[in-house]
Amino acid sequence: MRGEAWLFSGVALFFGVTCAVYAVFAPDPAGIAALALSGLMSALVAAFLWRQAHRSAPRPEDRKDARVQEVSGRRGYFPAGSYYPAISAAGTALLGLGTVQGLWLFLIGVGVLAPGVYGFVFQNPDPER
């Protein structure tokens, strides 16, 4: 969790500095509010991750001397080749375009996205899971 905590701490610091600079050079209340809220939300996530990192034992990802064999159990099913990501991406793109162009394209996007999501959910060939 420490790596993720450092990442979100850096994001919170970036948004804090950006908000301060933006407030000095462009006194736009909407931009200041957006940057301040982005900084506060990322700081909230960083605080949660730091707390979890201190409460739990270090994961293998957090230790420098960790080995690959320490991770036990099955982590997931990752097929070698699958068309479902491309189908889902095309459906999502059509949904986005449909919100701008019209309901007909949005409905086509729903029709393309539904098989992609269905394939993602039921793609695992393992009958035990």
Short mmCIF file of N, CA and C in Angstrom, two decimals:
data_model
loop_
_atom_site.label_atom_id
_atom_site.label_comp_id
_atom_site.label_asym_id
_atom_site.label_seq_id
_atom_site.Cartn_x
_atom_site.Cartn_y
_atom_site.Cartn_z
N MET A 1 0.81 -1.20 0.00
CA MET A 1 0.00 0.00 0.00
C MET A 1 0.86 1.26 0.00
N ARG A 2 2.10 1.11 0.34
CA ARG A 2 2.93 2.31 0.43
C ARG A 2 3.15 2.95 -0.93
N GLY A 3 3.29 2.16 -1.96
CA GLY A 3 3.47 2.73 -3.29
C GLY A 3 2.26 3.53 -3.74
N GLU A 4 1.09 2.99 -3.50
CA GLU A 4 -0.13 3.70 -3.86
C GLU A 4 -0.30 4.95 -3.00
N ALA A 5 0.07 4.85 -1.73
CA ALA A 5 -0.04 6.01 -0.84
C ALA A 5 0.89 7.13 -1.30
N TRP A 6 2.11 6.79 -1.69
CA TRP A 6 3.03 7.81 -2.21
C TRP A 6 2.48 8.44 -3.48
N LEU A 7 1.90 7.62 -4.34
CA LEU A 7 1.35 8.13 -5.59
C LEU A 7 0.25 9.15 -5.33
N PHE A 8 -0.71 8.80 -4.48
CA PHE A 8 -1.81 9.72 -4.21
C PHE A 8 -1.36 10.92 -3.39
N SER A 9 -0.32 10.76 -2.58
CA SER A 9 0.22 11.93 -1.87
C SER A 9 0.83 12.91 -2.87
N GLY A 10 1.53 12.38 -3.86
CA GLY A 10 2.08 13.25 -4.89
C GLY A 10 1.00 13.94 -5.70
N VAL A 11 -0.08 13.24 -6.00
CA VAL A 11 -1.19 13.85 -6.74
C VAL A 11 -1.83 14.95 -5.91
N ALA A 12 -2.01 14.71 -4.61
CA ALA A 12 -2.59 15.73 -3.74
C ALA A 12 -1.68 16.95 -3.65
N LEU A 13 -0.39 16.72 -3.55
CA LEU A 13 0.55 17.84 -3.52
C LEU A 13 0.52 18.62 -4.83
N PHE A 14 0.47 17.92 -5.95
CA PHE A 14 0.39 18.57 -7.26
C PHE A 14 -0.85 19.46 -7.35
N PHE A 15 -2.01 18.93 -6.98
CA PHE A 15 -3.22 19.72 -7.05
C PHE A 15 -3.20 20.89 -6.06
N GLY A 16 -2.58 20.70 -4.90
CA GLY A 16 -2.47 21.80 -3.94
C GLY A 16 -1.62 22.94 -4.48
N VAL A 17 -0.46 22.60 -5.04
CA VAL A 17 0.41 23.63 -5.61
C VAL A 17 -0.24 24.28 -6.82
N THR A 18 -0.86 23.49 -7.67
CA THR A 18 -1.54 24.03 -8.84
C THR A 18 -2.68 24.95 -8.44
N CYS A 19 -3.42 24.58 -7.41
CA CYS A 19 -4.51 25.43 -6.93
C CYS A 19 -3.98 26.76 -6.41
N ALA A 20 -2.89 26.73 -5.67
CA ALA A 20 -2.33 27.97 -5.15
C ALA A 20 -1.84 28.88 -6.27
N VAL A 21 -1.14 28.32 -7.23
CA VAL A 21 -0.66 29.12 -8.36
C VAL A 21 -1.83 29.65 -9.18
N TYR A 22 -2.83 28.83 -9.39
CA TYR A 22 -4.00 29.23 -10.15
C TYR A 22 -4.76 30.34 -9.44
N ALA A 23 -4.83 30.26 -8.12
CA ALA A 23 -5.55 31.29 -7.35
C ALA A 23 -4.84 32.64 -7.44
N VAL A 24 -3.52 32.63 -7.56
CA VAL A 24 -2.78 33.88 -7.66
C VAL A 24 -2.93 34.50 -9.04
N PHE A 25 -2.80 33.69 -10.09
CA PHE A 25 -2.76 34.24 -11.44
C PHE A 25 -4.12 34.31 -12.14
N ALA A 26 -5.07 33.52 -11.75
CA ALA A 26 -6.39 33.52 -12.40
C ALA A 26 -7.46 33.37 -11.33
N PRO A 27 -7.92 34.46 -10.78
CA PRO A 27 -8.89 34.37 -9.68
C PRO A 27 -10.29 33.97 -10.17
N ASP A 28 -10.38 32.80 -10.75
CA ASP A 28 -11.66 32.25 -11.20
C ASP A 28 -12.17 31.31 -10.11
N PRO A 29 -13.31 31.61 -9.51
CA PRO A 29 -13.76 30.77 -8.39
C PRO A 29 -14.07 29.33 -8.79
N ALA A 30 -14.54 29.10 -10.00
CA ALA A 30 -14.85 27.73 -10.40
C ALA A 30 -13.58 26.89 -10.54
N GLY A 31 -12.54 27.45 -11.13
CA GLY A 31 -11.29 26.72 -11.28
C GLY A 31 -10.62 26.46 -9.95
N ILE A 32 -10.66 27.45 -9.07
CA ILE A 32 -10.07 27.28 -7.74
C ILE A 32 -10.80 26.19 -6.98
N ALA A 33 -12.13 26.20 -7.06
CA ALA A 33 -12.91 25.17 -6.36
C ALA A 33 -12.64 23.78 -6.93
N ALA A 34 -12.55 23.68 -8.25
CA ALA A 34 -12.29 22.37 -8.86
C ALA A 34 -10.92 21.84 -8.47
N LEU A 35 -9.90 22.68 -8.50
CA LEU A 35 -8.56 22.23 -8.12
C LEU A 35 -8.47 21.91 -6.63
N ALA A 36 -9.13 22.72 -5.81
CA ALA A 36 -9.11 22.46 -4.37
C ALA A 36 -9.82 21.15 -4.04
N LEU A 37 -10.95 20.89 -4.66
CA LEU A 37 -11.66 19.64 -4.41
C LEU A 37 -10.88 18.44 -4.93
N SER A 38 -10.23 18.60 -6.06
CA SER A 38 -9.40 17.51 -6.57
C SER A 38 -8.26 17.20 -5.61
N GLY A 39 -7.65 18.23 -5.07
CA GLY A 39 -6.59 18.03 -4.09
C GLY A 39 -7.09 17.39 -2.82
N LEU A 40 -8.25 17.83 -2.35
CA LEU A 40 -8.80 17.25 -1.12
C LEU A 40 -9.22 15.80 -1.31
N MET A 41 -9.80 15.48 -2.47
CA MET A 41 -10.20 14.09 -2.71
C MET A 41 -8.99 13.17 -2.81
N SER A 42 -7.95 13.62 -3.50
CA SER A 42 -6.75 12.78 -3.58
C SER A 42 -6.05 12.69 -2.23
N ALA A 43 -6.11 13.74 -1.43
CA ALA A 43 -5.54 13.68 -0.08
C ALA A 43 -6.33 12.70 0.80
N LEU A 44 -7.63 12.64 0.60
CA LEU A 44 -8.45 11.69 1.35
C LEU A 44 -8.05 10.25 1.01
N VAL A 45 -7.88 9.97 -0.27
CA VAL A 45 -7.46 8.64 -0.68
C VAL A 45 -6.06 8.34 -0.16
N ALA A 46 -5.17 9.32 -0.21
CA ALA A 46 -3.81 9.11 0.29
C ALA A 46 -3.83 8.83 1.80
N ALA A 47 -4.63 9.55 2.54
CA ALA A 47 -4.71 9.32 3.99
C ALA A 47 -5.23 7.92 4.29
N PHE A 48 -6.23 7.48 3.53
CA PHE A 48 -6.75 6.13 3.72
C PHE A 48 -5.67 5.09 3.43
N LEU A 49 -4.95 5.28 2.34
CA LEU A 49 -3.92 4.30 1.98
C LEU A 49 -2.77 4.29 2.98
N TRP A 50 -2.38 5.47 3.49
CA TRP A 50 -1.34 5.50 4.51
C TRP A 50 -1.81 4.78 5.78
N ARG A 51 -3.06 4.98 6.15
CA ARG A 51 -3.59 4.32 7.35
C ARG A 51 -3.62 2.81 7.16
N GLN A 52 -4.05 2.36 5.98
CA GLN A 52 -4.07 0.93 5.72
C GLN A 52 -2.66 0.34 5.67
N ALA A 53 -1.71 1.12 5.18
CA ALA A 53 -0.33 0.62 5.11
C ALA A 53 0.24 0.43 6.50
N HIS A 54 -0.13 1.28 7.44
CA HIS A 54 0.38 1.16 8.80
C HIS A 54 -0.37 0.11 9.61
N ARG A 55 -1.61 -0.16 9.26
CA ARG A 55 -2.41 -1.13 10.01
C ARG A 55 -2.13 -2.56 9.60
N SER A 56 -1.79 -2.80 8.35
CA SER A 56 -1.63 -4.17 7.87
C SER A 56 -0.15 -4.51 7.69
N ALA A 57 0.08 -5.78 7.54
CA ALA A 57 1.46 -6.24 7.30
C ALA A 57 1.87 -5.84 5.88
N PRO A 58 3.14 -5.61 5.68
CA PRO A 58 3.58 -5.21 4.33
C PRO A 58 3.33 -6.32 3.31
N ARG A 59 2.82 -5.93 2.18
CA ARG A 59 2.58 -6.87 1.10
C ARG A 59 3.90 -7.20 0.40
N PRO A 60 3.93 -8.26 -0.38
CA PRO A 60 5.17 -8.55 -1.11
C PRO A 60 5.56 -7.41 -2.06
N GLU A 61 4.58 -6.68 -2.58
CA GLU A 61 4.90 -5.57 -3.48
C GLU A 61 5.60 -4.42 -2.77
N ASP A 62 5.43 -4.34 -1.46
CA ASP A 62 6.01 -3.24 -0.69
C ASP A 62 7.41 -3.53 -0.18
N ARG A 63 7.83 -4.78 -0.26
CA ARG A 63 9.14 -5.15 0.26
C ARG A 63 10.16 -5.26 -0.85
N LYS A 64 11.39 -4.85 -0.57
CA LYS A 64 12.45 -4.92 -1.57
C LYS A 64 12.97 -6.35 -1.77
N ASP A 65 12.87 -7.19 -0.73
CA ASP A 65 13.42 -8.54 -0.81
C ASP A 65 12.36 -9.58 -1.16
N ALA A 66 11.22 -9.17 -1.66
CA ALA A 66 10.14 -10.10 -1.98
C ALA A 66 10.47 -10.91 -3.22
N ARG A 67 9.88 -12.11 -3.28
CA ARG A 67 10.07 -12.99 -4.42
C ARG A 67 8.72 -13.27 -5.07
N VAL A 68 8.76 -13.67 -6.31
CA VAL A 68 7.53 -13.93 -7.04
C VAL A 68 6.77 -15.10 -6.43
N GLN A 69 7.48 -16.07 -5.88
CA GLN A 69 6.85 -17.25 -5.33
C GLN A 69 6.04 -16.96 -4.07
N GLU A 70 6.20 -15.80 -3.47
CA GLU A 70 5.48 -15.48 -2.24
C GLU A 70 3.99 -15.26 -2.48
N VAL A 71 3.64 -14.89 -3.67
CA VAL A 71 2.23 -14.69 -3.99
C VAL A 71 1.63 -16.06 -4.26
N SER A 72 0.67 -16.44 -3.44
CA SER A 72 0.10 -17.78 -3.58
C SER A 72 -1.33 -17.69 -4.10
N GLY A 73 -1.74 -18.76 -4.69
CA GLY A 73 -3.11 -18.83 -5.15
C GLY A 73 -3.29 -18.26 -6.55
N ARG A 74 -4.47 -18.46 -7.03
CA ARG A 74 -4.79 -18.00 -8.38
C ARG A 74 -5.24 -16.55 -8.32
N ARG A 75 -4.68 -15.73 -9.16
CA ARG A 75 -4.97 -14.30 -9.17
C ARG A 75 -6.07 -13.93 -10.15
N GLY A 76 -6.36 -14.79 -11.08
CA GLY A 76 -7.40 -14.49 -12.06
C GLY A 76 -7.16 -15.23 -13.34
N TYR A 77 -8.13 -15.14 -14.21
CA TYR A 77 -8.01 -15.79 -15.51
C TYR A 77 -7.77 -14.72 -16.54
N PHE A 78 -6.64 -14.80 -17.22
CA PHE A 78 -6.29 -13.82 -18.23
C PHE A 78 -6.09 -14.55 -19.55
N PRO A 79 -7.07 -14.49 -20.43
CA PRO A 79 -6.95 -15.23 -21.69
C PRO A 79 -5.87 -14.64 -22.58
N ALA A 80 -5.31 -15.50 -23.41
CA ALA A 80 -4.25 -15.04 -24.29
C ALA A 80 -4.76 -14.08 -25.34
N GLY A 81 -5.91 -14.37 -25.92
CA GLY A 81 -6.48 -13.48 -26.92
C GLY A 81 -7.98 -13.39 -26.73
N SER A 82 -8.48 -12.21 -26.67
CA SER A 82 -9.91 -12.02 -26.46
C SER A 82 -10.38 -10.81 -27.26
N TYR A 83 -11.53 -10.94 -27.86
CA TYR A 83 -12.11 -9.83 -28.62
C TYR A 83 -13.00 -8.94 -27.76
N TYR A 84 -13.28 -9.36 -26.54
CA TYR A 84 -14.21 -8.61 -25.70
C TYR A 84 -13.72 -7.21 -25.32
N PRO A 85 -12.42 -6.98 -25.10
CA PRO A 85 -11.99 -5.60 -24.84
C PRO A 85 -12.25 -4.68 -26.02
N ALA A 86 -12.01 -5.16 -27.23
CA ALA A 86 -12.25 -4.33 -28.42
C ALA A 86 -13.74 -4.07 -28.62
N ILE A 87 -14.56 -5.09 -28.38
CA ILE A 87 -16.01 -4.91 -28.51
C ILE A 87 -16.52 -3.92 -27.47
N SER A 88 -16.03 -4.05 -26.24
CA SER A 88 -16.46 -3.11 -25.18
C SER A 88 -15.99 -1.70 -25.46
N ALA A 89 -14.78 -1.55 -25.98
CA ALA A 89 -14.27 -0.22 -26.31
C ALA A 89 -15.09 0.41 -27.43
N ALA A 90 -15.43 -0.38 -28.45
CA ALA A 90 -16.24 0.16 -29.54
C ALA A 90 -17.63 0.55 -29.04
N GLY A 91 -18.21 -0.28 -28.19
CA GLY A 91 -19.52 0.04 -27.63
C GLY A 91 -19.49 1.29 -26.77
N THR A 92 -18.45 1.45 -25.99
CA THR A 92 -18.32 2.64 -25.16
C THR A 92 -18.12 3.88 -26.02
N ALA A 93 -17.35 3.76 -27.08
CA ALA A 93 -17.17 4.90 -27.99
C ALA A 93 -18.48 5.27 -28.66
N LEU A 94 -19.26 4.27 -29.06
CA LEU A 94 -20.56 4.57 -29.66
C LEU A 94 -21.52 5.19 -28.65
N LEU A 95 -21.43 4.76 -27.39
CA LEU A 95 -22.25 5.39 -26.35
C LEU A 95 -21.89 6.86 -26.19
N GLY A 96 -20.60 7.14 -26.18
CA GLY A 96 -20.16 8.54 -26.07
C GLY A 96 -20.58 9.37 -27.25
N LEU A 97 -20.42 8.82 -28.43
CA LEU A 97 -20.86 9.55 -29.63
C LEU A 97 -22.38 9.69 -29.66
N GLY A 98 -23.07 8.68 -29.16
CA GLY A 98 -24.52 8.72 -29.15
C GLY A 98 -25.09 9.79 -28.24
N THR A 99 -24.37 10.13 -27.19
CA THR A 99 -24.85 11.22 -26.33
C THR A 99 -24.79 12.56 -27.04
N VAL A 100 -23.91 12.66 -28.03
CA VAL A 100 -23.77 13.91 -28.78
C VAL A 100 -24.62 13.88 -30.04
N GLN A 101 -24.59 12.79 -30.78
CA GLN A 101 -25.22 12.73 -32.09
C GLN A 101 -26.71 12.40 -32.04
N GLY A 102 -27.11 11.54 -31.15
CA GLY A 102 -28.53 11.21 -31.10
C GLY A 102 -28.79 9.88 -30.43
N LEU A 103 -30.06 9.66 -30.16
CA LEU A 103 -30.48 8.46 -29.45
C LEU A 103 -30.22 7.20 -30.27
N TRP A 104 -30.35 7.27 -31.57
CA TRP A 104 -30.18 6.09 -32.41
C TRP A 104 -28.77 5.53 -32.28
N LEU A 105 -27.76 6.39 -32.24
CA LEU A 105 -26.38 5.92 -32.10
C LEU A 105 -26.11 5.42 -30.68
N PHE A 106 -26.75 6.04 -29.70
CA PHE A 106 -26.63 5.59 -28.32
C PHE A 106 -27.18 4.17 -28.18
N LEU A 107 -28.31 3.90 -28.80
CA LEU A 107 -28.91 2.56 -28.72
C LEU A 107 -28.06 1.52 -29.45
N ILE A 108 -27.44 1.91 -30.55
CA ILE A 108 -26.51 1.01 -31.23
C ILE A 108 -25.32 0.71 -30.31
N GLY A 109 -24.85 1.75 -29.60
CA GLY A 109 -23.76 1.55 -28.64
C GLY A 109 -24.13 0.59 -27.53
N VAL A 110 -25.36 0.69 -27.04
CA VAL A 110 -25.82 -0.25 -26.01
C VAL A 110 -25.83 -1.67 -26.58
N GLY A 111 -26.29 -1.79 -27.83
CA GLY A 111 -26.32 -3.11 -28.46
C GLY A 111 -24.93 -3.69 -28.70
N VAL A 112 -23.94 -2.85 -28.92
CA VAL A 112 -22.57 -3.34 -29.12
C VAL A 112 -21.89 -3.60 -27.77
N LEU A 113 -22.18 -2.76 -26.78
CA LEU A 113 -21.52 -2.90 -25.48
C LEU A 113 -22.03 -4.10 -24.69
N ALA A 114 -23.29 -4.43 -24.82
CA ALA A 114 -23.87 -5.52 -24.04
C ALA A 114 -23.16 -6.86 -24.28
N PRO A 115 -22.89 -7.28 -25.52
CA PRO A 115 -22.15 -8.54 -25.68
C PRO A 115 -20.72 -8.47 -25.14
N GLY A 116 -20.10 -7.29 -25.23
CA GLY A 116 -18.76 -7.15 -24.69
C GLY A 116 -18.72 -7.34 -23.19
N VAL A 117 -19.66 -6.74 -22.49
CA VAL A 117 -19.71 -6.90 -21.03
C VAL A 117 -20.09 -8.33 -20.67
N TYR A 118 -21.04 -8.90 -21.40
CA TYR A 118 -21.43 -10.29 -21.17
C TYR A 118 -20.23 -11.22 -21.34
N GLY A 119 -19.45 -10.97 -22.38
CA GLY A 119 -18.27 -11.80 -22.61
C GLY A 119 -17.23 -11.65 -21.52
N PHE A 120 -17.04 -10.42 -21.02
CA PHE A 120 -16.10 -10.22 -19.92
C PHE A 120 -16.54 -11.01 -18.68
N VAL A 121 -17.82 -10.98 -18.39
CA VAL A 121 -18.31 -11.62 -17.17
C VAL A 121 -18.25 -13.14 -17.28
N PHE A 122 -18.66 -13.68 -18.40
CA PHE A 122 -18.76 -15.13 -18.53
C PHE A 122 -17.65 -15.75 -19.37
N GLN A 123 -16.51 -15.14 -19.46
CA GLN A 123 -15.41 -15.61 -20.27
C GLN A 123 -14.62 -16.72 -19.59
N ASN A 124 -14.65 -16.79 -18.29
CA ASN A 124 -13.84 -17.74 -17.54
C ASN A 124 -14.29 -19.16 -17.83
N PRO A 125 -13.43 -20.00 -18.38
CA PRO A 125 -13.85 -21.37 -18.72
C PRO A 125 -13.80 -22.33 -17.54
N ASP A 126 -13.31 -21.90 -16.39
CA ASP A 126 -13.17 -22.76 -15.23
C ASP A 126 -14.54 -22.99 -14.62
N PRO A 127 -15.08 -24.22 -14.60
CA PRO A 127 -16.42 -24.44 -14.07
C PRO A 127 -16.49 -24.33 -12.54
N GLU A 128 -15.34 -24.37 -11.85
CA GLU A 128 -15.35 -24.29 -10.40
C GLU A 128 -15.58 -22.87 -9.90
N ARG A 129 -15.36 -21.87 -10.73
CA ARG A 129 -15.46 -20.48 -10.28
C ARG A 129 -16.72 -19.86 -10.74
#
